[in-house]
Coordinates of C-alpha atoms in Angstrom, one line a residue:
Chain A
X1 CA 0.0 0.0 0.0
X2 CA 1.5 3.3 -1.1
X3 CA 1.1 6.3 1.0
X4 CA -0.3 9.5 -0.3
X5 CA -0.7 12.9 1.2
X6 CA -3.9 13.8 3.0
X7 CA -7.1 14.4 1.2
X8 CA -6.8 18.1 1.6
X9 CA -3.4 18.0 -0.1
X10 CA -4.8 16.0 -2.9
X11 CA -7.6 18.6 -3.3
X12 CA -5.0 21.3 -3.3
X13 CA -3.1 19.5 -6.1
X14 CA -6.3 19.3 -8.0
X15 CA -6.8 23.0 -7.7
X16 CA -3.2 23.6 -8.7
X17 CA -3.8 21.6 -11.9
X18 CA -7.0 23.5 -12.6
X19 CA -5.3 26.9 -12.2
X20 CA -3.1 25.9 -15.1
X21 CA -6.1 25.8 -17.3
X22 CA -8.4 28.6 -16.2
X23 CA -11.6 29.2 -18.2
X24 CA -11.5 32.0 -20.6
X25 CA -13.3 34.7 -18.6
X26 CA -13.6 37.1 -21.5
X27 CA -15.3 34.6 -23.7
X28 CA -17.6 33.6 -20.9
X29 CA -18.5 37.2 -20.1
X30 CA -19.4 37.9 -23.6
X31 CA -21.6 34.9 -23.7
X32 CA -23.1 36.0 -20.4
X33 CA -23.8 39.5 -21.8
X34 CA -25.4 38.0 -24.9
X35 CA -27.6 35.9 -22.7
X36 CA -28.5 39.0 -20.6
X37 CA -29.4 40.9 -23.8
X38 CA -31.4 38.1 -25.2
X39 CA -35.1 38.5 -24.8
X40 CA -36.4 36.7 -21.8
X41 CA -38.3 33.6 -23.0
X42 CA -42.0 34.0 -22.7
X43 CA -43.4 32.2 -19.7
X44 CA -45.8 29.5 -20.5
X45 CA -49.3 30.7 -21.1
X46 CA -51.0 30.8 -17.8
X47 CA -54.6 31.5 -18.8
X48 CA -55.6 27.8 -18.9
X49 CA -54.3 27.3 -15.3
X50 CA -55.8 30.6 -14.3
X51 CA -59.2 29.7 -15.7
X52 CA -59.0 26.4 -14.0
X53 CA -58.1 28.0 -10.7
X54 CA -60.8 30.6 -11.0
X55 CA -63.3 27.9 -11.7
X56 CA -62.2 26.0 -8.7
X57 CA -62.4 29.1 -6.6
X58 CA -65.8 30.0 -7.8
X59 CA -67.0 26.5 -7.1
X60 CA -65.7 26.6 -3.6
X61 CA -67.2 30.1 -3.1
X62 CA -70.5 28.7 -4.2
X63 CA -70.2 25.8 -1.8
X64 CA -69.3 28.1 1.0
X65 CA -72.2 30.3 0.2
X66 CA -74.6 27.4 0.2
X67 CA -73.3 26.2 3.6
X68 CA -73.5 29.7 4.9
X69 CA -77.0 30.3 3.7
X70 CA -78.1 26.9 4.9
X71 CA -76.8 27.3 8.4
X72 CA -79.2 28.1 11.1
X73 CA -79.8 31.8 11.3
X74 CA -79.2 33.6 14.5
X75 CA -82.5 33.7 16.1
X76 CA -83.9 37.0 17.2
X77 CA -84.6 36.5 20.9
X78 CA -88.0 37.3 22.4
X79 CA -88.8 36.7 26.0
X80 CA -92.4 35.7 26.7
X81 CA -94.1 36.0 30.0
X82 CA -96.7 33.5 29.2
X83 CA -96.4 29.9 28.1
X84 CA -99.4 29.6 25.9
X85 CA -99.2 31.0 22.4
X86 CA -101.5 31.1 19.5
X87 CA -100.1 29.6 16.4
X88 CA -100.3 32.8 14.4
X89 CA -98.2 34.5 17.0
X90 CA -95.2 32.5 16.0
X91 CA -92.9 34.2 13.6
X92 CA -90.2 32.5 11.6
X93 CA -86.7 33.2 12.7
X94 CA -87.6 34.3 16.1
X95 CA -86.5 32.6 19.2
X96 CA -88.9 32.7 22.1
X97 CA -87.5 32.4 25.5
X98 CA -89.9 31.2 28.1
X99 CA -88.6 31.8 31.6
X100 CA -89.7 29.6 34.3
X101 CA -92.2 27.9 32.0
X102 CA -92.9 24.4 33.1
X103 CA -94.9 23.8 30.0
X104 CA -95.3 25.4 26.7
X105 CA -98.4 24.9 24.7
X106 CA -99.3 25.9 21.2
X107 CA -103.0 25.2 20.7
X108 CA -103.6 22.9 17.8
X109 CA -100.1 21.9 17.3
X110 CA -97.4 19.9 18.9
X111 CA -96.9 21.0 22.4
X112 CA -93.9 20.3 24.5
X113 CA -93.2 20.3 28.1
X114 CA -89.8 21.8 28.4
X115 CA -87.5 22.9 31.1
X116 CA -87.6 26.4 32.3
X117 CA -85.7 28.9 30.3
X118 CA -86.2 27.0 27.2
X119 CA -86.1 28.4 23.7
X120 CA -88.6 27.7 21.1
X121 CA -88.4 28.9 17.6
X122 CA -91.0 28.1 15.0
X123 CA -92.1 28.7 11.5
X124 CA -95.7 29.3 10.9
X125 CA -95.2 28.5 7.2
X126 CA -94.1 25.0 8.2
X127 CA -90.8 25.5 6.5
X128 CA -88.5 24.4 9.1
X129 CA -86.8 21.4 7.7
X130 CA -84.8 18.9 9.5
X131 CA -81.6 20.5 8.4
X132 CA -82.6 23.9 9.5
X133 CA -83.9 22.5 12.7
X134 CA -80.5 22.2 14.2
X135 CA -80.3 25.3 16.3
X136 CA -77.7 26.1 18.8
X137 CA -78.6 26.4 22.4
X138 CA -77.7 29.6 24.1
X139 CA -76.7 27.6 27.1
X140 CA -76.0 23.9 27.6
X141 CA -78.9 23.7 30.0
X142 CA -81.4 25.0 27.5
X143 CA -83.7 22.9 25.5
X144 CA -84.0 24.2 22.0
X145 CA -87.1 23.2 20.2
X146 CA -88.0 23.7 16.6
X147 CA -91.7 23.1 16.1
X148 CA -92.8 23.1 12.5
X149 CA -96.5 23.2 12.2
X150 CA -99.0 20.8 10.8
X151 CA -97.3 17.5 11.5
X152 CA -94.0 18.5 10.0
X153 CA -90.8 17.1 11.2
X154 CA -90.0 17.9 14.8
X155 CA -86.5 18.2 16.0
X156 CA -85.6 18.8 19.5
X157 CA -82.2 19.6 20.7
X158 CA -81.0 20.2 24.2
X159 CA -78.5 19.1 26.7
X160 CA -76.8 16.6 24.3
X161 CA -80.0 15.1 23.0
X162 CA -81.4 15.6 19.6
X163 CA -84.3 13.7 18.2
X164 CA -86.5 14.1 15.2
X165 CA -89.9 13.1 14.2
X166 CA -90.3 12.2 10.5
X167 CA -93.3 11.2 8.7
X168 CA -92.7 7.8 7.0
X169 CA -95.2 6.2 4.6
X170 CA -96.8 4.1 7.3
X171 CA -95.7 5.5 10.6
X172 CA -94.1 8.4 12.3
X173 CA -90.6 7.8 13.3
X174 CA -88.9 9.3 16.3
X175 CA -85.2 9.1 16.0
X176 CA -82.8 9.9 18.7
X177 CA -79.6 11.3 17.2
X178 CA -77.8 12.1 20.3
X179 CA -78.8 10.9 23.7
X180 CA -79.7 9.5 25.9
X181 CA -83.0 11.1 26.3
X182 CA -85.8 10.0 28.4
X183 CA -89.4 10.6 27.6
X184 CA -92.8 9.4 28.5
X185 CA -94.5 7.1 26.1
X186 CA -98.2 6.7 26.5
X187 CA -99.3 3.3 27.4
X188 CA -96.0 2.0 28.6
X189 CA -96.6 3.2 32.1
X190 CA -93.6 5.3 32.6
X191 CA -90.6 7.1 31.3
X192 CA -88.7 5.5 28.6
X193 CA -85.1 6.1 27.9
X194 CA -83.9 6.2 24.3
X195 CA -80.3 6.0 23.5
X196 CA -78.6 7.5 20.5
X197 CA -79.8 5.9 17.3
X198 CA -82.9 4.6 19.0
X199 CA -86.1 4.7 17.0
X200 CA -89.6 5.0 18.3
X201 CA -92.5 4.3 15.9
X202 CA -95.8 5.9 16.3
X203 CA -98.9 5.2 14.3
X204 CA -99.2 7.3 11.2
X205 CA -102.5 8.6 12.3
X206 CA -101.0 10.0 15.4
X207 CA -102.6 13.4 15.7
X208 CA -100.8 16.5 16.9
X209 CA -102.2 15.8 20.3
X210 CA -100.9 12.2 20.1
X211 CA -97.5 13.4 19.2
X212 CA -97.8 15.9 21.9
X213 CA -98.5 13.1 24.3
X214 CA -95.7 11.0 23.0
X215 CA -93.2 13.7 23.4
X216 CA -95.1 15.1 26.3
X217 CA -92.3 15.0 28.7
X218 CA -89.0 15.5 27.2
X219 CA -86.2 15.4 29.7
X220 CA -83.0 15.2 27.8
X221 CA -80.4 13.6 29.9
X222 CA -77.3 15.5 30.3
X223 CA -74.4 13.8 28.9
X224 CA -71.1 15.6 29.0
X225 CA -69.4 15.3 25.7
X226 CA -65.7 14.8 25.6
X227 CA -64.5 16.0 22.2
X228 CA -60.9 16.2 22.8
X229 CA -58.3 14.2 24.5
X230 CA -58.2 14.4 28.2
X231 CA -55.4 12.6 29.8
X232 CA -53.6 13.0 32.9
X233 CA -52.6 11.6 36.2
X234 CA -55.6 11.1 38.3
X235 CA -54.9 11.4 41.9
X236 CA -57.4 9.9 44.3
X237 CA -57.5 7.9 47.4
X238 CA -55.4 8.4 50.4
X239 CA -51.8 8.0 51.1
X240 CA -51.0 4.3 51.2
X241 CA -54.4 3.2 50.1
X242 CA -54.8 0.9 47.2
X243 CA -57.2 2.2 44.6
X244 CA -59.2 0.8 41.8
X245 CA -60.8 2.6 38.9
X246 CA -63.4 1.9 36.4
X247 CA -63.6 3.8 33.1
X248 CA -66.9 3.9 31.4
X249 CA -67.2 5.4 28.0
X250 CA -69.8 5.7 25.4
X251 CA -69.0 4.7 21.8
X252 CA -70.4 6.6 18.9
X253 CA -72.8 3.7 18.4
X254 CA -74.3 4.6 21.7
X255 CA -73.1 1.5 23.5
X256 CA -71.4 1.9 26.8
X257 CA -68.1 0.3 27.3
X258 CA -66.8 -0.4 30.8
X259 CA -63.3 -1.2 31.5
X260 CA -62.0 -2.1 35.0
X261 CA -58.6 -0.9 36.0
X262 CA -57.2 -1.9 39.3
X263 CA -53.9 -0.9 40.7
X264 CA -52.3 -0.9 44.1
X265 CA -50.3 2.2 44.4
X266 CA -48.9 3.4 47.6
X267 CA -49.6 7.0 46.6
X268 CA -53.1 6.2 45.4
X269 CA -52.3 7.7 42.1
X270 CA -53.5 6.5 38.8
X271 CA -52.5 7.6 35.3
X272 CA -55.2 7.3 32.7
X273 CA -55.2 8.2 29.1
X274 CA -58.7 8.8 27.9
X275 CA -59.3 7.8 24.3
X276 CA -59.5 10.7 21.9
X277 CA -62.9 11.9 20.9
X278 CA -64.7 9.7 23.3
X279 CA -68.1 11.1 24.0
X280 CA -69.6 11.0 27.3
X281 CA -66.7 9.6 29.1
X282 CA -66.7 9.6 32.8
X283 CA -64.8 7.9 35.5
X284 CA -66.3 5.6 38.1
X285 CA -63.7 5.2 40.7
X286 CA -63.4 3.8 44.1
X287 CA -60.9 3.6 46.8
X288 CA -60.3 0.2 48.1
X289 CA -59.8 0.9 51.8
X290 CA -59.5 -2.6 53.0
X291 CA -57.3 -3.5 50.1
X292 CA -59.1 -6.7 49.2
X293 CA -59.5 -5.8 45.6
X294 CA -63.3 -5.7 46.0
X295 CA -65.7 -2.8 46.1
X296 CA -67.1 -3.4 49.5
X297 CA -68.5 -1.9 52.6
X298 CA -66.4 1.0 53.7
X299 CA -64.9 1.6 50.3
X300 CA -65.3 5.0 48.7
X301 CA -67.0 5.6 45.4
X302 CA -66.8 8.6 43.2
X303 CA -68.1 9.3 39.7
X304 CA -66.5 11.9 37.6
X305 CA -67.7 13.1 34.2
X306 CA -64.7 14.2 32.3
X307 CA -65.4 17.5 30.8
X308 CA -63.6 18.7 27.7
X309 CA -61.9 21.3 29.6
X310 CA -60.7 19.1 32.4
X311 CA -57.1 19.2 31.6
X312 CA -56.2 18.3 35.1
X313 CA -58.9 15.9 36.1
X314 CA -57.4 15.2 39.5
X315 CA -58.6 18.6 40.6
X316 CA -62.2 17.6 39.7
X317 CA -62.1 14.1 41.0
X318 CA -61.1 14.7 44.6
X319 CA -64.2 16.6 45.6
X320 CA -66.3 13.8 44.0
X321 CA -64.9 11.4 46.5
X322 CA -66.4 13.5 49.2
X323 CA -69.7 12.1 48.1
X324 CA -69.1 8.5 48.9
X325 CA -71.4 5.7 49.6
X326 CA -71.1 2.5 51.4
X327 CA -71.8 -0.4 49.2
X328 CA -72.7 -3.9 49.7
X329 CA -69.9 -6.3 49.3
X330 CA -69.1 -7.0 45.7
X331 CA -66.7 -9.1 44.0
X332 CA -65.4 -7.8 40.7
X333 CA -64.2 -11.1 39.5
X334 CA -65.1 -13.6 36.8
X335 CA -67.4 -12.5 34.1
X336 CA -67.3 -8.8 33.7
X337 CA -70.9 -8.4 32.5
X338 CA -72.2 -10.5 35.3
X339 CA -70.2 -8.5 37.7
X340 CA -71.5 -5.2 36.3
X341 CA -75.1 -6.5 36.6
X342 CA -74.3 -7.6 40.1
X343 CA -72.8 -4.3 40.9
X344 CA -75.9 -2.5 39.6
X345 CA -78.2 -4.7 41.7
X346 CA -76.2 -4.3 44.8
X347 CA -75.9 -0.6 44.2
X348 CA -79.5 -0.3 43.7
X349 CA -80.3 -2.3 46.8
X350 CA -77.8 -0.6 48.9
X351 CA -79.3 2.7 47.9
X352 CA -82.8 1.5 48.7
X353 CA -81.8 0.2 52.1
X354 CA -82.6 -3.3 50.9
X355 CA -80.2 -6.1 51.2
X356 CA -80.0 -9.0 48.9
X357 CA -80.2 -12.3 50.7
X358 CA -77.4 -14.7 50.2
X359 CA -77.9 -16.7 47.1
X360 CA -80.0 -14.1 45.4
X361 CA -79.2 -13.9 41.8
X362 CA -78.9 -10.7 40.0
X363 CA -82.0 -11.4 37.9
X364 CA -83.9 -12.1 41.1
X365 CA -82.7 -8.8 42.6
X366 CA -83.6 -6.9 39.5
X367 CA -87.0 -8.4 39.4
X368 CA -87.4 -7.6 43.0
X369 CA -86.3 -4.1 42.3
X370 CA -89.0 -3.6 39.7
X371 CA -91.6 -5.2 41.8
X372 CA -90.7 -2.9 44.6
X373 CA -90.8 0.2 42.5
X374 CA -87.1 0.8 42.6
X375 CA -86.8 0.5 38.9
X376 CA -88.5 3.4 37.4
X377 CA -89.7 1.9 34.1
X378 CA -89.3 -1.1 32.0
X379 CA -88.9 -1.5 28.3
X380 CA -87.8 -4.5 26.3
X381 CA -84.2 -5.2 27.1
X382 CA -83.8 -2.0 29.0
X383 CA -84.0 -1.2 32.6
X384 CA -83.6 2.0 34.2
X385 CA -82.6 1.4 37.7
X386 CA -81.5 3.7 40.4
X387 CA -84.4 6.0 40.2
X388 CA -84.6 9.5 41.7
X389 CA -82.8 10.6 44.7
X390 CA -85.8 10.2 46.9
X391 CA -86.0 6.6 45.9
X392 CA -82.4 6.0 46.7
X393 CA -82.9 7.4 50.1
X394 CA -80.8 9.6 52.3
X395 CA -77.7 7.6 51.9
X396 CA -77.7 8.6 48.2
X397 CA -77.8 12.3 48.9
X398 CA -76.2 14.2 46.2
X399 CA -76.6 11.4 43.7
X400 CA -79.5 11.8 41.3
X401 CA -80.7 9.0 39.0
X402 CA -77.3 7.5 39.0
X403 CA -77.4 4.2 37.3
X404 CA -79.2 2.7 34.5
X405 CA -78.6 -0.6 32.8
X406 CA -79.2 -2.3 29.6
X407 CA -79.9 -5.9 30.1
X408 CA -81.0 -8.7 27.8
X409 CA -83.1 -11.4 29.4
X410 CA -82.1 -13.7 26.6
X411 CA -78.3 -13.4 26.9
X412 CA -78.1 -12.0 30.4
X413 CA -75.7 -9.3 29.1
X414 CA -75.8 -6.1 31.0
X415 CA -74.0 -2.8 30.5
X416 CA -73.4 -0.1 32.9
X417 CA -75.2 3.1 32.0
X418 CA -75.2 6.2 33.9
X419 CA -78.1 8.4 33.1
X420 CA -77.3 11.4 35.3
X421 CA -74.5 12.5 37.4
X422 CA -74.0 13.7 40.9
X423 CA -74.1 17.3 41.5
X424 CA -70.7 18.3 42.5
X425 CA -70.1 20.8 45.2
Chain B
X1 CA -18.5 46.0 -6.1
X2 CA -21.7 44.4 -4.9
X3 CA -22.8 47.6 -3.3
X4 CA -21.9 49.5 -6.5
X5 CA -24.0 47.1 -8.4
X6 CA -26.8 47.5 -5.9
X7 CA -26.5 51.2 -6.2
X8 CA -27.3 50.9 -9.9
X9 CA -24.0 50.3 -11.6
X10 CA -24.5 47.3 -13.8
X11 CA -20.9 47.3 -15.1
X12 CA -19.8 46.4 -11.5
X13 CA -21.1 42.9 -12.2
X14 CA -18.4 42.3 -14.7
X15 CA -15.8 42.4 -12.0
X16 CA -17.9 40.2 -9.7
X17 CA -18.3 37.8 -12.6
X18 CA -14.6 37.8 -13.5
X19 CA -13.6 37.1 -9.9
X20 CA -15.9 34.2 -9.4
X21 CA -16.6 32.5 -12.7
X22 CA -13.4 30.5 -12.7
X23 CA -13.9 28.9 -9.2
X24 CA -17.5 28.5 -9.9
X25 CA -16.8 26.8 -13.2
X26 CA -14.5 24.3 -11.5
X27 CA -16.9 23.8 -8.6
X28 CA -19.8 23.0 -10.9
X29 CA -17.7 20.7 -13.0
X30 CA -16.6 18.8 -10.0
X31 CA -20.1 18.8 -8.6
X32 CA -21.5 17.4 -11.8
X33 CA -18.6 15.0 -12.5
X34 CA -19.9 11.8 -13.8
X35 CA -23.2 13.2 -14.7
X36 CA -24.6 13.6 -18.2
X37 CA -24.3 17.0 -19.8
X38 CA -27.1 16.3 -22.2
X39 CA -29.5 18.2 -20.0
X40 CA -27.2 21.2 -19.6
X41 CA -23.5 21.7 -20.2
X42 CA -21.2 22.8 -17.4
X43 CA -20.9 26.2 -19.1
X44 CA -24.6 26.6 -19.4
X45 CA -25.0 25.7 -15.7
X46 CA -22.5 28.4 -14.7
X47 CA -24.1 31.0 -16.8
X48 CA -27.6 30.1 -15.5
X49 CA -26.2 30.4 -11.9
X50 CA -24.6 33.8 -12.7
X51 CA -27.8 34.9 -14.4
X52 CA -29.8 34.1 -11.2
X53 CA -27.2 35.8 -9.1
X54 CA -27.4 38.9 -11.4
X55 CA -31.1 39.1 -11.0
X56 CA -31.2 38.5 -7.2
X57 CA -28.1 40.4 -6.2
X58 CA -30.1 43.6 -5.7
X59 CA -31.7 41.9 -2.7
X60 CA -28.5 40.5 -1.3
X61 CA -28.4 41.7 2.3
X62 CA -24.8 40.8 3.3
X63 CA -26.0 38.4 6.0
X64 CA -23.5 35.9 4.6
X65 CA -20.4 36.2 2.5
X66 CA -21.0 36.5 -1.3
X67 CA -19.1 33.3 -1.8
X68 CA -21.5 31.4 0.5
X69 CA -24.3 33.0 -1.4
X70 CA -22.9 32.1 -4.8
X71 CA -22.3 28.5 -3.8
X72 CA -25.7 28.2 -2.3
X73 CA -27.1 29.3 -5.6
X74 CA -24.9 26.8 -7.4
X75 CA -26.0 24.0 -5.2
X76 CA -29.7 24.9 -5.7
X77 CA -29.2 25.0 -9.5
X78 CA -27.5 21.7 -9.7
X79 CA -30.0 20.0 -7.4
X80 CA -32.9 21.3 -9.4
X81 CA -31.1 20.1 -12.5
X82 CA -30.9 16.6 -11.0
X83 CA -34.6 16.7 -10.2
X84 CA -35.5 17.4 -13.8
X85 CA -36.7 14.5 -15.9
X86 CA -33.5 13.1 -17.4
X87 CA -33.1 13.3 -21.1
X88 CA -33.2 9.9 -22.8
X89 CA -29.7 8.8 -23.4
X90 CA -29.6 7.6 -27.0
X91 CA -25.9 6.6 -26.8
X92 CA -24.8 4.1 -24.3
X93 CA -23.0 6.2 -21.6
X94 CA -19.4 5.6 -21.3
X95 CA -19.3 3.0 -18.6
X96 CA -16.7 3.7 -16.1
X97 CA -17.5 2.3 -12.8
X98 CA -16.0 3.4 -9.6
X99 CA -13.2 1.1 -10.2
X100 CA -12.6 2.7 -13.6
X101 CA -9.0 3.0 -14.2
X102 CA -8.1 1.6 -10.9
X103 CA -6.6 -1.5 -12.3
X104 CA -4.3 0.4 -14.6
X105 CA -3.4 2.6 -11.6
X106 CA -2.6 -0.4 -9.5
X107 CA -0.5 -1.8 -12.2
X108 CA 1.3 1.6 -12.4
X109 CA 2.0 1.4 -8.7
X110 CA 3.2 -2.2 -9.0
X111 CA 5.5 -1.4 -11.8
X112 CA 7.8 0.8 -9.8
X113 CA 6.1 4.1 -9.7
X114 CA 8.5 5.6 -7.3
X115 CA 11.0 6.1 -10.0
X116 CA 8.4 8.0 -12.1
X117 CA 8.2 11.7 -12.3
X118 CA 6.6 13.3 -9.3
X119 CA 4.2 15.2 -11.6
X120 CA 2.9 12.0 -13.0
X121 CA 2.4 10.7 -9.6
X122 CA 0.4 13.8 -8.6
X123 CA -1.6 13.7 -11.7
X124 CA -2.5 10.1 -11.1
X125 CA -3.5 10.8 -7.5
X126 CA -5.6 13.8 -8.6
X127 CA -7.4 11.7 -11.1
X128 CA -8.0 9.0 -8.6
X129 CA -9.4 11.5 -6.2
X130 CA -11.7 12.8 -8.9
X131 CA -13.0 9.3 -9.5
X132 CA -13.4 8.7 -5.8
X133 CA -15.4 11.9 -5.5
X134 CA -17.8 10.6 -8.2
X135 CA -18.7 7.8 -5.9
X136 CA -19.7 10.1 -3.1
X137 CA -23.4 10.5 -2.3
X138 CA -24.7 13.9 -3.3
X139 CA -24.6 15.6 0.1
X140 CA -21.2 14.3 1.0
X141 CA -19.8 15.4 -2.3
X142 CA -21.2 18.9 -1.8
X143 CA -19.8 19.2 1.7
X144 CA -16.4 17.8 0.7
X145 CA -16.1 20.1 -2.3
X146 CA -17.1 23.2 -0.4
X147 CA -14.7 22.4 2.4
X148 CA -11.6 21.1 0.6
X149 CA -11.8 22.8 -2.8
X150 CA -13.6 26.1 -2.1
X151 CA -12.2 26.6 1.4
X152 CA -15.5 27.4 3.0
X153 CA -15.8 27.2 6.8
X154 CA -18.1 24.6 8.3
X155 CA -20.4 27.4 9.3
X156 CA -20.6 28.7 5.8
X157 CA -21.2 25.3 4.4
X158 CA -24.0 24.8 6.9
X159 CA -25.6 28.0 5.7
X160 CA -25.1 27.1 2.0
X161 CA -26.4 23.6 2.3
X162 CA -29.1 24.5 4.8
X163 CA -28.0 22.0 7.4
X164 CA -26.8 22.1 11.0
X165 CA -23.2 22.7 11.8
X166 CA -22.9 19.3 13.5
X167 CA -24.6 17.6 10.6
X168 CA -22.2 19.1 8.1
X169 CA -19.2 18.0 10.2
X170 CA -20.6 14.5 10.3
X171 CA -21.2 14.4 6.6
X172 CA -17.6 15.6 6.0
X173 CA -16.3 12.8 8.2
X174 CA -18.3 10.2 6.3
X175 CA -17.1 11.6 3.0
X176 CA -13.4 11.4 4.2
X177 CA -13.9 7.9 5.3
X178 CA -15.5 6.9 2.0
X179 CA -12.8 8.5 0.0
X180 CA -10.0 6.8 2.0
X181 CA -11.6 3.5 1.5
X182 CA -11.8 4.1 -2.2
X183 CA -8.2 5.1 -2.3
X184 CA -7.2 2.1 -0.2
X185 CA -9.1 -0.2 -2.6
X186 CA -6.8 1.2 -5.3
X187 CA -3.6 0.6 -3.3
X188 CA -3.2 4.1 -1.9
X189 CA -3.3 5.0 1.8
X190 CA -4.2 8.7 2.2
X191 CA -2.5 10.5 5.0
X192 CA -4.4 11.9 7.9
X193 CA -5.3 15.6 7.5
X194 CA -7.7 18.1 8.8
X195 CA -11.2 16.9 9.2

C-alpha cells in the first residue's frame, strides 16, 4: 500500500492543476452579456391554469355560500311572559325564550313540556326542515325546540339530546340522534329512555295531540361530551391506600363500554389516558380501603364526568370522593358483564336500604327491584334502575338518578349506564 | 462591487463575474462530474447560476459572504437540474464504474512508480481522487467540495447547504472515510489531515 498525502493536499493538487487551465473569462463574459441581452423567454401561457383556478375558486365560493346560507340563522330572541301561544303569534326566525315555564303549549299543534328557560323557535309557514332544525342552544342547560306546524318534522335539541320526528309512509318515526333522552311514552306506564340511534315508531294517524303526548315529557339527559383528548394523572384515594378505577365510555354507536382498572399504588395515584374523541366519558372510581380488591363496605366511590376542559382531572375528582357511599360487598371477579349486573343490583339495593339475601341472583334482585318500584320503568331489554334521589334514600344524597342498565333477558348481558350525574359541590 | 451594483452600476457585475466565474466553473464541473451533460452543459450551468445571481443580487443583504451566497445558488441550481426528468440517453453512456481506471493505476503502482516523475504521480492521484469523489453521495460530495476545494468554513457550508453545523461535520467525516476506503481499494493510503 502506497502512502499518499492527506485528502486536503490532494484537493490542493487538483486546484493547482486547474489553475493551469483557467476558463476564458472574457469569452464567458461575452456569452453572459449576450444571454442577458437576449429576450427573456416567454413564460408558458397561464390562462388555462388561471381559468381552472378561477373555476375551482368560484365552485368553492358557491359551496361556502350554500353552507353559509343553509346554516341556522341567528334567532332573534324574544322573551315571553306566558307559556301559551296562539299559532299565528309565532314568527319564523324568532327565538322565544320562556322563563320559568314548566310547559309550553301551542294550541292545535305539537306541544312540548320543556325545562324552564327554554327556547322555542318556529315557522308558521311550516318551512322548518330537519336540516334547519338544528339550532344552537344559548346555554347547555337550554332545550331548544323547533316546532314546525301541521305534522311537519319535529326536531328537539337540548343538553346533548337531539331527536327528530319524521313522517314515514306508514308511521311516524322518532329518531334519537344524540342521547340518551328519556321521555314518557303513553301506554308504557312510565318514562322510557332512548339512547342514540334509537327509534320510536308511532302510528301514522297519530294526531298532533298524540304526538304531543308521545313527546309530552322530554327530559333530555345531560351527557357531557368529551370531544378532545383528556389525559392526565388522576390522583385519588389516600396515602398508602390501594385504589381501583373503572372507566366507562360511550362509543359513537351509543353503546357503553366499561373497563375495569385496578392498581395498588402506595400513593393512590392513577394515570389514565382517555381515548381521543370519546363522547360522554366519565370515571367511576373507588378507593379500596380494606385493600381486598373488591368494592365493598367502607370503600369509597366517586363518579367523575370528564369535561372537555378538564385538563387536570385530579382537581375535579377529589371533591367527588367527598360524596361517597357504602356499598354492599361486591366481587369484581369472573365474568365482567355478570359483575356489572351484580354491581348494579347491589348498588340499587344498597341505595334503597334493601339487602340482597345470600344466594339471590342478579336477575332475582332486578325483578325484586322492579316489583318494589325501585326500577322506574321497564322497556324490552332495557331497565332504568336507580331512580330518583328520593327513591335512593338519604344515603344517596347528592346522587341523582345515578345508574341505568341495559340488560338482555335472553343473553343476560348487561351494560353499565349512567343516566345522570351527581351534582358536584 | 456588490454595493456598487446594488447602487445601480450594472458594469460592476463584470468584476464580480470575473472574480468568481473561474472557481464557480471548476466547482460546478466537480459537482457534476460523472453526470450527463445532455441536460445542460457545465458552461450553461455556470451562466444560469450567474444569471440568477445577477437578478437576485439587488436583494443581497450581506447576511453571509458572497461566496457562500454564490455556492448556495450553485447547489440549488445543480440540485434542481438533477430533479428534472432526465433526457433519454440515445448513446450508451461511457461505462466507467467506480473502479474505472483503478486496475491500470494499480499496475502503475506495482510497476515501480517511485521512479516515475513526481508530476505524473500527482496527476494520477488527482485523477484517482476525482473518480473517488464521483462515488460520493450527493450531500457528501457537496460538503467535501465546499470544504476542501472552495475553502468554506463549516459554518458557511452549513448555511449554504441549509444544514446544521454538526450535521455538516458528520457528513464531512463520512465523506473522508468513504474517499479513504476508495483510495485504499486502489492501493493508496491517504494520510491523515484536517477533518
